Amino acid sequence: MNHASAPIRVLVAKPGLDGHDRGAKVVAAALRDAGMEVIYTGLRQTPEMIVRTALEEDVDAIGLSIHSGAHMVLFRKVLAMLREEGMDDVLLTGGGIIPEDDARTLAEEGVGRLFGPGAPLSDLVKYIREEVEARRKASEMKES
Amino acid sequence: MTLSAADLRDRVLAGDRRAVARAITVLERGGDDGAALHALLYPHAGRALRLGVTGPPGAGKSTLVDRLARELHGDFSRLAVLAVDPSSPVTHGALLGDRIRMGALQELPGVFVRSMASRGLLGGLGPAALEVMDGLDAAGFDLVLVETVGVGQSELDVAFAADITLVVVAPGAGDGIQALKAGLLEMADIVCVNKSDLGGAETVRNDLMAAFELSSARSEKAPAILLASSKTGEGVGALAASVRELAGDEDFRIRFGERRRRAAQRRIVGGLQREAGHAAERVLESDPVLVTSVVDGLMTPRAASHEVFRRILKGETS
Ligand SMILES: Nc1nc2c(ncn2[C@@H]2O[C@H](COP(=O)(O)OP(=O)(O)O)[C@@H](O)[C@H]2O)c(=O)[nH]1
Ligand SMILES: [Mg+2]
């Protein structure tokens, strides 16, 4: 069977110490309804826990929900740890209250697109699907 | 990470965690790649103790697995958990949330947790899940714990996949009597009445004990029925002791030899049924007259099955 037809596996996590996980739960449900297999780990995930879960679950993508203002530190830390593990092919994306300038800076460093609180969920779904499919295709090309 | 099946096997056998994760993905996808990798890993499987945990949704299985696995970690230092949840039959998506309850367990060294969607099956352990369990076993985990929701036929799958089957029930929704009705308890080696910190757990246990005494359907001896609270940890030590006792200290291949023979036989027959099904579909596609004859009343469905079977045996599957 080829990679392209297997369901997309996504880790949805909420790092940091702030509040509730309603936003992350809504995102997780939307991705599930779009046919993805969503590993949901709940609140207060450290970058170490996130990367460990992503590794064990062999996910295609990680979506982080960050509203604490600590997005620069957290995305950079997770990205660095993914690279350390050789997991460069995993898409790191997410959303929250993230100024455009910050999102641009992170994108230059290798983080995927980030979605503001007003962005329609369908945009996120579409982005993850297209991005993962492209990455799977690229890795299949390498294989053959 | 793209590796040949042989490289992947070597890295799995060496205990490389990332390779284990990737191997599970390959086994889960099945097809030719999955079958090839499974064939390479299978000779190295068989040494792990397989513990199945099942019960109604919300009974506290994941929370209990977290506690119980931590109790057992002293005896089984390399420990894998496979948590299986149903996929939506409509969208094929799944929300896999068992890890939420297993935070403390994941802090321990040598522990590997993997979530798996049932993909096309109502919730049971299909061939892919069994092959993933073989993969974890081959990777050198001493204990492979598998959690599944007990619905429909799936609880039987667990009993066959596991050396020891633990059924978890709780007072209230998904209580013991409901589980009894669903046939969940018939294959239990141990029953845990969880949430003993809440009212009603004792009543559930007493009801279950009465039900087991009345039940004549069971040939083996009645299971241990233990109260526990995954919230406070009370009773989990006794539960772990009862798992240890059942596991014994001989080689699991010998201890559970008879069960494993039955499980192997079921897998062989199951695989044959799937293959025969595909072959039958090919026969019927190549000769649509058979279906037409059944629809028109010229042939009974049973006679048509015999005819298809005859052609498969003769190799006329085109
Ligand atoms: N009071 C109490 N709640 C529990 C206990 N074990 C689990 N729970 C709660 O029951 C709910 C379902 O638990 P979970 O482990 O996800 O159940 P599962 O669906 O069977 O895996 C969660 O809210 C748990 O916190 C327990 O021993 N006592
Ligand atoms: Mg669970």
Short mmCIF file of C-alpha atoms and ligand atoms in Angstrom, two decimals:
data_model
loop_
_atom_site.label_atom_id
_atom_site.label_comp_id
_atom_site.label_asym_id
_atom_site.label_seq_id
_atom_site.Cartn_x
_atom_site.Cartn_y
_atom_site.Cartn_z
CA MET A 1 0.00 0.00 0.00
CA ASN A 2 1.31 3.48 -0.66
CA HIS A 3 1.73 6.20 1.90
CA ALA A 4 -0.71 8.54 0.27
CA SER A 5 -3.79 6.50 1.12
CA ALA A 6 -3.09 5.96 4.83
CA PRO A 7 -4.91 8.33 7.20
CA ILE A 8 -2.96 11.40 8.29
CA ARG A 9 -1.84 11.19 11.91
CA VAL A 10 -1.70 14.45 13.83
CA LEU A 11 -0.70 15.25 17.38
CA VAL A 12 -2.73 18.06 18.92
CA ALA A 13 -1.19 19.41 22.10
CA LYS A 14 -1.42 22.41 24.32
CA PRO A 15 1.89 23.38 25.86
CA GLY A 16 2.33 25.81 28.70
CA LEU A 17 0.55 26.38 31.94
CA ASP A 18 -2.31 28.59 30.84
CA GLY A 19 -5.95 27.79 31.31
CA HIS A 20 -8.34 25.55 29.47
CA ASP A 21 -8.02 23.40 26.38
CA ARG A 22 -11.32 24.18 24.70
CA GLY A 23 -9.61 25.55 21.60
CA ALA A 24 -7.37 22.53 21.23
CA LYS A 25 -10.32 20.17 21.65
CA VAL A 26 -12.30 21.94 18.93
CA VAL A 27 -9.31 21.70 16.61
CA ALA A 28 -8.84 18.00 17.44
CA ALA A 29 -12.51 17.27 16.68
CA ALA A 30 -12.37 19.17 13.39
CA LEU A 31 -9.31 17.22 12.24
CA ARG A 32 -10.97 13.95 13.22
CA ASP A 33 -14.10 14.89 11.28
CA ALA A 34 -11.86 15.58 8.30
CA GLY A 35 -10.77 11.93 8.43
CA MET A 36 -7.51 12.28 10.33
CA GLU A 37 -6.30 10.22 13.26
CA VAL A 38 -5.78 12.71 16.03
CA ILE A 39 -3.64 11.96 19.05
CA TYR A 40 -4.84 14.28 21.75
CA THR A 41 -2.75 14.72 24.87
CA GLY A 42 -4.44 17.51 26.80
CA LEU A 43 -3.04 20.37 28.81
CA ARG A 44 0.36 21.33 30.16
CA GLN A 45 2.57 19.48 27.72
CA THR A 46 6.26 20.29 27.87
CA PRO A 47 8.27 20.36 24.62
CA GLU A 48 9.93 17.12 25.77
CA MET A 49 6.55 15.40 26.19
CA ILE A 50 5.34 16.71 22.83
CA VAL A 51 8.37 15.45 20.94
CA ARG A 52 8.34 12.13 22.74
CA THR A 53 4.68 11.61 21.86
CA ALA A 54 5.26 12.66 18.26
CA LEU A 55 8.09 10.16 18.01
CA GLU A 56 6.20 7.21 19.51
CA GLU A 57 3.06 7.97 17.54
CA ASP A 58 5.00 8.51 14.30
CA VAL A 59 2.79 11.46 13.41
CA ASP A 60 2.83 13.37 10.14
CA ALA A 61 2.07 16.67 11.82
CA ILE A 62 2.00 18.43 15.17
CA GLY A 63 -0.51 21.17 15.92
CA LEU A 64 0.22 23.31 18.96
CA SER A 65 -2.35 25.59 20.53
CA ILE A 66 -0.60 28.49 22.27
CA HIS A 67 -2.33 31.45 23.88
CA SER A 68 0.20 32.23 26.58
CA GLY A 69 2.47 34.53 24.60
CA ALA A 70 5.30 32.03 24.88
CA HIS A 71 4.97 30.90 21.26
CA MET A 72 8.47 31.96 20.16
CA VAL A 73 10.18 29.93 22.86
CA LEU A 74 7.89 26.92 22.56
CA PHE A 75 7.86 26.57 18.78
CA ARG A 76 11.63 27.03 18.63
CA LYS A 77 12.21 24.47 21.35
CA VAL A 78 9.95 21.86 19.77
CA LEU A 79 11.46 22.47 16.34
CA ALA A 80 15.00 22.13 17.67
CA MET A 81 14.15 18.91 19.48
CA LEU A 82 12.47 17.46 16.38
CA ARG A 83 15.63 18.18 14.41
CA GLU A 84 17.75 16.60 17.09
CA GLU A 85 15.70 13.41 16.74
CA GLY A 86 15.99 13.53 12.96
CA MET A 87 12.27 14.16 12.64
CA ASP A 88 12.63 17.00 10.14
CA ASP A 89 9.86 15.60 7.98
CA VAL A 90 7.19 16.22 10.65
CA LEU A 91 5.07 19.30 9.96
CA LEU A 92 4.95 21.68 12.93
CA THR A 93 1.96 24.00 12.81
CA GLY A 94 -0.59 25.45 15.18
CA GLY A 95 -2.46 28.49 16.26
CA GLY A 96 -3.31 30.92 18.96
CA ILE A 97 -2.70 34.58 19.55
CA ILE A 98 0.44 35.00 17.49
CA PRO A 99 1.42 38.32 15.91
CA GLU A 100 2.05 38.19 12.18
CA ASP A 101 5.67 39.26 12.52
CA ASP A 102 6.36 36.41 14.91
CA ALA A 103 4.64 33.92 12.62
CA ARG A 104 6.80 35.13 9.74
CA THR A 105 9.99 34.83 11.77
CA LEU A 106 9.06 31.30 12.86
CA ALA A 107 8.18 30.34 9.28
CA GLU A 108 11.64 31.43 8.16
CA GLU A 109 13.09 29.15 10.80
CA GLY A 110 11.08 26.15 9.56
CA VAL A 111 7.77 26.25 11.41
CA GLY A 112 4.68 25.79 9.23
CA ARG A 113 1.82 28.22 8.84
CA LEU A 114 0.24 29.45 12.08
CA PHE A 115 -3.45 30.26 12.39
CA GLY A 116 -4.98 33.10 14.39
CA PRO A 117 -8.05 32.68 16.59
CA GLY A 118 -10.34 34.00 13.84
CA ALA A 119 -9.10 31.66 11.11
CA PRO A 120 -11.68 29.14 9.86
CA LEU A 121 -10.88 25.58 10.90
CA SER A 122 -11.33 24.47 7.31
CA ASP A 123 -8.19 26.45 6.43
CA LEU A 124 -6.16 24.51 8.97
CA VAL A 125 -7.59 21.19 7.78
CA LYS A 126 -6.81 22.01 4.17
CA TYR A 127 -3.31 23.22 5.01
CA ILE A 128 -2.38 20.11 6.99
CA ARG A 129 -3.79 17.80 4.35
CA GLU A 130 -1.96 19.47 1.46
CA GLU A 131 1.29 19.89 3.32
CA VAL A 132 1.37 16.29 4.58
CA GLU A 133 0.48 14.91 1.18
CA ALA A 134 3.30 16.91 -0.40
CA ARG A 135 5.76 15.68 2.22
CA ARG A 136 4.69 12.07 1.80
CA LYS A 137 5.09 12.34 -1.94
CA ALA A 138 8.55 13.84 -1.54
CA SER A 139 9.65 11.02 0.76
CA GLU A 140 8.28 8.41 -1.67
CA MET A 141 10.28 9.99 -4.47
CA LYS A 142 13.39 9.65 -2.33
CA GLU A 143 12.56 6.01 -1.72
CA SER A 144 12.25 4.98 -5.35
CA MET B 1 13.02 8.21 7.79
CA THR B 2 12.94 5.77 4.89
CA LEU B 3 14.56 2.39 5.39
CA SER B 4 14.40 -1.00 3.76
CA ALA B 5 12.45 -3.66 5.64
CA ALA B 6 15.67 -5.44 6.66
CA ASP B 7 17.26 -2.21 7.98
CA LEU B 8 14.09 -1.41 9.84
CA ARG B 9 14.06 -4.87 11.41
CA ASP B 10 17.68 -4.52 12.50
CA ARG B 11 16.98 -1.20 14.15
CA VAL B 12 13.80 -2.48 15.81
CA LEU B 13 15.68 -5.46 17.21
CA ALA B 14 18.36 -3.09 18.48
CA GLY B 15 15.66 -1.25 20.42
CA ASP B 16 15.72 1.99 18.41
CA ARG B 17 12.54 3.78 19.52
CA ARG B 18 12.05 5.71 16.34
CA ALA B 19 12.43 2.57 14.28
CA VAL B 20 9.84 0.86 16.50
CA ALA B 21 7.44 3.74 15.89
CA ARG B 22 7.98 3.59 12.15
CA ALA B 23 7.67 -0.19 12.08
CA ILE B 24 4.28 0.08 13.78
CA THR B 25 3.16 2.48 11.08
CA VAL B 26 4.24 0.04 8.38
CA LEU B 27 2.56 -2.93 10.10
CA GLU B 28 -0.58 -0.88 10.64
CA ARG B 29 -0.80 0.04 6.96
CA GLY B 30 -0.51 -3.62 6.05
CA GLY B 31 -0.29 -4.50 2.37
CA ASP B 32 2.86 -6.02 0.91
CA ASP B 33 5.20 -3.77 2.91
CA GLY B 34 3.46 -4.62 6.17
CA ALA B 35 3.47 -8.34 5.42
CA ALA B 36 7.16 -8.27 4.48
CA LEU B 37 8.18 -6.48 7.66
CA HIS B 38 5.97 -8.71 9.79
CA ALA B 39 7.59 -11.79 8.33
CA LEU B 40 11.00 -10.43 9.34
CA LEU B 41 9.94 -9.55 12.88
CA TYR B 42 7.72 -12.50 13.69
CA PRO B 43 10.54 -14.98 14.41
CA HIS B 44 11.69 -12.62 17.18
CA ALA B 45 8.27 -12.34 18.83
CA GLY B 46 6.73 -14.61 21.44
CA ARG B 47 8.69 -13.75 24.54
CA ALA B 48 6.56 -10.91 25.91
CA LEU B 49 3.67 -11.28 28.31
CA ARG B 50 0.53 -10.00 26.61
CA LEU B 51 -2.00 -8.40 28.88
CA GLY B 52 -5.36 -7.36 27.42
CA VAL B 53 -7.42 -4.69 29.15
CA THR B 54 -10.99 -4.23 28.01
CA GLY B 55 -14.31 -2.94 29.25
CA PRO B 56 -16.99 -0.38 28.46
CA PRO B 57 -16.03 3.17 27.49
CA GLY B 58 -15.50 5.38 30.52
CA ALA B 59 -14.90 2.50 32.95
CA GLY B 60 -11.43 3.90 33.60
CA LYS B 61 -9.29 1.54 31.52
CA SER B 62 -6.67 4.09 30.52
CA THR B 63 -6.41 5.52 34.03
CA LEU B 64 -6.04 2.01 35.39
CA VAL B 65 -3.46 1.05 32.78
CA ASP B 66 -1.38 4.02 33.90
CA ARG B 67 -1.41 2.86 37.53
CA LEU B 68 -1.19 -0.85 36.89
CA ALA B 69 1.67 -0.55 34.42
CA ARG B 70 3.61 1.55 36.92
CA GLU B 71 3.08 -1.20 39.51
CA LEU B 72 4.28 -3.83 37.06
CA HIS B 73 7.24 -1.81 35.84
CA GLY B 74 9.46 -3.37 38.49
CA ASP B 75 8.92 -6.82 37.01
CA PHE B 76 8.67 -5.72 33.39
CA SER B 77 11.10 -2.89 32.88
CA ARG B 78 10.53 -2.67 29.15
CA LEU B 79 6.87 -2.11 28.80
CA ALA B 80 4.68 -1.16 25.82
CA VAL B 81 1.09 0.00 25.80
CA LEU B 82 -1.04 -0.20 22.68
CA ALA B 83 -4.27 1.76 23.09
CA VAL B 84 -6.83 1.01 20.40
CA ASP B 85 -9.86 3.24 19.79
CA PRO B 86 -12.54 3.02 17.14
CA SER B 87 -12.36 4.95 13.87
CA SER B 88 -15.45 6.69 12.58
CA PRO B 89 -17.01 4.41 9.96
CA VAL B 90 -18.11 7.51 8.04
CA THR B 91 -15.07 9.81 7.99
CA HIS B 92 -12.42 7.20 8.97
CA GLY B 93 -11.10 9.78 11.41
CA ALA B 94 -10.41 9.01 15.06
CA LEU B 95 -9.78 10.89 18.25
CA LEU B 96 -7.17 9.00 20.23
CA GLY B 97 -7.11 10.36 23.75
CA ASP B 98 -5.89 7.52 25.93
CA ARG B 99 -2.49 9.12 26.47
CA ILE B 100 -4.14 11.91 28.47
CA ARG B 101 -4.55 9.45 31.35
CA MET B 102 -1.08 7.94 31.01
CA GLY B 103 1.07 10.93 31.86
CA ALA B 104 2.86 9.42 34.85
CA LEU B 105 3.57 6.15 33.08
CA GLN B 106 5.25 7.95 30.20
CA GLU B 107 7.78 9.44 32.60
CA LEU B 108 9.24 6.01 33.33
CA PRO B 109 12.24 4.69 31.40
CA GLY B 110 11.66 1.82 29.01
CA VAL B 111 8.00 2.66 28.47
CA PHE B 112 6.54 3.06 24.99
CA VAL B 113 2.95 4.12 24.38
CA ARG B 114 1.20 3.98 21.05
CA SER B 115 -2.35 4.90 20.08
CA MET B 116 -4.04 3.07 17.27
CA ALA B 117 -7.30 3.60 15.43
CA SER B 118 -9.25 0.47 14.60
CA ARG B 119 -9.48 1.47 10.89
CA GLY B 120 -12.53 -0.15 9.40
CA LEU B 121 -13.22 -2.49 12.28
CA LEU B 122 -15.84 -1.56 14.82
CA GLY B 123 -13.28 -1.43 17.59
CA GLY B 124 -11.86 -4.89 17.85
CA LEU B 125 -8.33 -6.04 17.37
CA GLY B 126 -7.94 -6.84 13.73
CA PRO B 127 -5.03 -8.50 11.99
CA ALA B 128 -3.09 -5.21 11.90
CA ALA B 129 -3.30 -4.74 15.68
CA LEU B 130 -2.13 -8.30 16.23
CA GLU B 131 0.83 -7.69 13.94
CA VAL B 132 1.65 -4.49 15.79
CA MET B 133 1.64 -6.50 19.03
CA ASP B 134 4.04 -8.97 17.42
CA GLY B 135 6.23 -6.04 16.43
CA LEU B 136 6.37 -4.69 19.99
CA ASP B 137 7.10 -8.17 21.26
CA ALA B 138 9.93 -8.56 18.74
CA ALA B 139 11.29 -5.15 19.77
CA GLY B 140 12.03 -6.68 23.15
CA PHE B 141 9.28 -5.30 25.35
CA ASP B 142 8.73 -7.71 28.25
CA LEU B 143 5.12 -6.71 28.68
CA VAL B 144 2.75 -5.67 25.91
CA LEU B 145 -0.41 -4.19 27.34
CA VAL B 146 -3.28 -3.66 24.95
CA GLU B 147 -6.31 -1.52 25.78
CA THR B 148 -9.50 -1.83 23.73
CA VAL B 149 -13.08 -0.78 24.16
CA GLY B 150 -15.31 -3.77 24.74
CA VAL B 151 -18.07 -3.45 22.19
CA GLY B 152 -19.73 -6.03 20.01
CA GLN B 153 -17.40 -8.84 19.10
CA SER B 154 -14.21 -7.06 19.95
CA GLU B 155 -13.85 -8.34 23.50
CA LEU B 156 -13.39 -11.82 22.10
CA ASP B 157 -10.54 -10.51 19.99
CA VAL B 158 -8.76 -9.32 23.13
CA ALA B 159 -9.14 -12.64 24.87
CA PHE B 160 -7.47 -14.33 21.92
CA ALA B 161 -4.78 -11.69 21.51
CA ALA B 162 -3.75 -11.75 25.16
CA ASP B 163 -2.25 -14.24 27.58
CA ILE B 164 -4.19 -12.63 30.41
CA THR B 165 -7.44 -10.70 29.99
CA LEU B 166 -8.43 -8.02 32.47
CA VAL B 167 -11.99 -6.69 32.21
CA VAL B 168 -12.59 -3.30 33.78
CA VAL B 169 -16.05 -2.23 34.88
CA ALA B 170 -17.28 0.62 37.08
CA PRO B 171 -20.42 1.50 38.97
CA GLY B 172 -23.00 3.47 37.04
CA ALA B 173 -22.74 3.77 33.29
CA GLY B 174 -20.94 0.76 31.89
CA ASP B 175 -21.37 -1.19 35.11
CA GLY B 176 -20.81 -4.87 35.64
CA ILE B 177 -24.27 -6.08 34.80
CA GLN B 178 -24.21 -4.32 31.48
CA ALA B 179 -20.82 -5.86 30.78
CA LEU B 180 -22.20 -9.24 31.73
CA LYS B 181 -25.01 -8.85 29.25
CA ALA B 182 -22.58 -7.92 26.53
CA GLY B 183 -20.73 -11.17 27.18
CA LEU B 184 -17.71 -9.19 28.27
CA LEU B 185 -17.01 -11.11 31.41
CA GLU B 186 -16.96 -14.62 30.02
CA MET B 187 -13.39 -14.36 28.86
CA ALA B 188 -12.04 -12.45 31.85
CA ASP B 189 -9.17 -13.85 33.88
CA ILE B 190 -9.45 -10.92 36.24
CA VAL B 191 -12.33 -8.50 36.66
CA CYS B 192 -11.56 -5.11 38.14
CA VAL B 193 -14.43 -3.13 39.57
CA ASN B 194 -12.83 0.28 39.19
CA LYS B 195 -13.82 3.58 40.84
CA SER B 196 -14.11 1.99 44.27
CA ASP B 197 -13.77 5.53 45.64
CA LEU B 198 -17.30 6.12 44.38
CA GLY B 199 -20.42 4.53 45.85
CA GLY B 200 -21.80 1.35 44.39
CA ALA B 201 -18.59 -0.53 43.60
CA GLU B 202 -19.21 -3.16 46.32
CA THR B 203 -22.70 -3.78 45.00
CA VAL B 204 -21.36 -4.30 41.51
CA ARG B 205 -18.84 -6.80 42.83
CA ASN B 206 -21.44 -8.72 44.79
CA ASP B 207 -23.75 -8.83 41.77
CA LEU B 208 -20.93 -10.11 39.62
CA MET B 209 -19.94 -12.78 42.13
CA ALA B 210 -23.54 -13.98 42.28
CA ALA B 211 -23.74 -14.00 38.51
CA PHE B 212 -20.57 -16.05 38.19
CA GLU B 213 -21.82 -18.60 40.70
CA LEU B 214 -24.98 -19.05 38.68
CA SER B 215 -23.23 -19.15 35.37
CA SER B 216 -22.76 -22.67 34.08
CA ALA B 217 -21.51 -21.51 30.70
CA ARG B 218 -18.01 -21.04 32.00
CA SER B 219 -15.84 -24.10 31.93
CA GLU B 220 -12.72 -22.53 33.37
CA LYS B 221 -12.61 -21.32 36.93
CA ALA B 222 -14.30 -18.07 37.84
CA PRO B 223 -12.12 -14.98 37.55
CA ALA B 224 -10.80 -13.01 40.49
CA ILE B 225 -13.03 -10.00 41.09
CA LEU B 226 -11.09 -7.12 42.61
CA LEU B 227 -12.05 -3.62 43.69
CA ALA B 228 -9.72 -0.79 42.81
CA SER B 229 -9.58 2.93 42.42
CA SER B 230 -7.40 4.26 39.64
CA LYS B 231 -7.96 7.68 41.16
CA THR B 232 -6.48 6.98 44.60
CA GLY B 233 -4.46 3.91 43.68
CA GLU B 234 -6.19 1.78 46.27
CA GLY B 235 -6.38 -1.87 45.27
CA VAL B 236 -4.07 -1.49 42.29
CA GLY B 237 -1.26 -3.27 44.13
CA ALA B 238 -3.47 -6.31 44.67
CA LEU B 239 -4.48 -6.20 41.04
CA ALA B 240 -0.83 -6.21 39.98
CA ALA B 241 -0.18 -9.13 42.34
CA SER B 242 -2.95 -11.08 40.70
CA VAL B 243 -1.48 -10.42 37.24
CA ARG B 244 1.93 -11.55 38.51
CA GLU B 245 0.44 -14.72 39.92
CA LEU B 246 -1.27 -15.62 36.67
CA ALA B 247 1.89 -14.85 34.73
CA GLY B 248 3.96 -17.19 36.90
CA ASP B 249 7.66 -17.39 36.31
CA GLU B 250 8.01 -19.95 33.56
CA ASP B 251 8.50 -19.09 29.93
CA PHE B 252 5.24 -17.54 28.71
CA ARG B 253 5.38 -19.72 25.61
CA ILE B 254 4.98 -22.74 27.86
CA ARG B 255 2.73 -21.21 30.49
CA PHE B 256 0.26 -19.93 27.91
CA GLY B 257 1.04 -22.54 25.28
CA GLU B 258 -2.49 -23.85 24.98
CA ARG B 259 -3.99 -20.36 24.67
CA ARG B 260 -1.41 -19.34 22.15
CA ARG B 261 -2.18 -22.40 20.06
CA ARG B 262 -5.85 -21.45 20.02
CA ALA B 263 -4.99 -17.86 19.17
CA ALA B 264 -2.68 -18.96 16.36
CA GLN B 265 -5.36 -21.22 14.95
CA ARG B 266 -7.87 -18.38 15.01
CA ARG B 267 -5.44 -16.13 13.17
CA ILE B 268 -4.77 -18.75 10.52
CA VAL B 269 -8.46 -19.36 9.94
CA GLY B 270 -9.20 -15.62 9.98
CA GLY B 271 -6.54 -14.95 7.39
CA LEU B 272 -7.87 -17.76 5.24
CA GLN B 273 -11.39 -16.35 5.45
CA ARG B 274 -10.16 -12.97 4.27
CA GLU B 275 -8.19 -14.47 1.41
CA ALA B 276 -11.01 -16.75 0.39
CA GLY B 277 -13.36 -13.76 0.44
CA HIS B 278 -11.13 -11.86 -1.95
CA ALA B 279 -10.78 -14.88 -4.21
CA ALA B 280 -14.55 -15.38 -4.23
CA GLU B 281 -15.08 -11.78 -5.25
CA ARG B 282 -12.67 -12.25 -8.13
CA VAL B 283 -14.53 -15.36 -9.30
CA LEU B 284 -17.88 -13.59 -9.17
CA GLU B 285 -16.52 -10.58 -11.03
CA SER B 286 -15.11 -12.75 -13.76
CA ASP B 287 -18.35 -14.71 -14.13
CA PRO B 288 -21.38 -12.52 -13.30
CA VAL B 289 -23.76 -15.29 -14.41
CA LEU B 290 -23.41 -16.91 -10.99
CA VAL B 291 -24.90 -13.89 -9.23
CA THR B 292 -27.60 -13.55 -11.86
CA SER B 293 -28.59 -17.19 -11.37
CA VAL B 294 -29.01 -16.65 -7.66
CA VAL B 295 -31.05 -13.49 -8.19
CA ASP B 296 -33.27 -15.26 -10.74
CA GLY B 297 -33.87 -18.20 -8.46
CA LEU B 298 -32.07 -20.69 -10.67
CA MET B 299 -29.49 -21.50 -8.03
CA THR B 300 -29.45 -21.23 -4.25
CA PRO B 301 -26.85 -18.94 -2.66
CA ARG B 302 -25.40 -22.02 -0.96
CA ALA B 303 -25.02 -23.88 -4.24
CA ALA B 304 -23.33 -20.82 -5.72
CA SER B 305 -20.91 -20.72 -2.76
CA HIS B 306 -20.03 -24.35 -3.40
CA GLU B 307 -19.47 -23.61 -7.04
CA VAL B 308 -17.22 -20.63 -6.24
CA PHE B 309 -15.28 -22.73 -3.75
CA ARG B 310 -14.83 -25.48 -6.32
CA ARG B 311 -13.46 -22.98 -8.82
CA ILE B 312 -11.09 -21.45 -6.24
CA LEU B 313 -9.71 -24.91 -5.46
CA LYS B 314 -9.23 -25.56 -9.13
CA GLY B 315 -7.43 -22.27 -9.46
CA GLU B 316 -10.04 -20.77 -11.78
CA THR B 317 -9.88 -17.35 -10.17
CA SER B 318 -8.52 -15.67 -13.30
N1 LIG C 1 -13.71 8.61 40.67
C1 LIG C 1 -12.96 7.91 39.85
N2 LIG C 1 -12.87 8.29 38.56
C2 LIG C 1 -12.10 7.55 37.73
C3 LIG C 1 -11.40 6.41 38.17
N3 LIG C 1 -10.73 5.87 37.11
C4 LIG C 1 -11.00 6.66 36.05
N4 LIG C 1 -11.82 7.67 36.42
C5 LIG C 1 -12.37 8.74 35.54
O1 LIG C 1 -13.23 8.14 34.60
C6 LIG C 1 -13.16 8.81 33.36
C7 LIG C 1 -12.84 7.83 32.23
O2 LIG C 1 -11.53 7.32 32.44
P1 LIG C 1 -10.69 6.63 31.28
O3 LIG C 1 -9.48 6.04 31.91
O4 LIG C 1 -10.48 7.57 30.15
O5 LIG C 1 -11.70 5.48 30.85
P2 LIG C 1 -11.67 4.47 29.58
O6 LIG C 1 -12.57 5.04 28.54
O7 LIG C 1 -12.21 3.18 30.10
O8 LIG C 1 -10.25 4.35 29.13
C8 LIG C 1 -12.11 9.90 33.54
O9 LIG C 1 -12.75 11.10 33.81
C9 LIG C 1 -11.30 9.42 34.71
O10 LIG C 1 -10.70 10.46 35.42
C10 LIG C 1 -11.51 6.04 39.55
O11 LIG C 1 -10.96 5.05 40.05
N5 LIG C 1 -12.32 6.82 40.33
MG MG C 2 -9.28 4.68 27.27
#
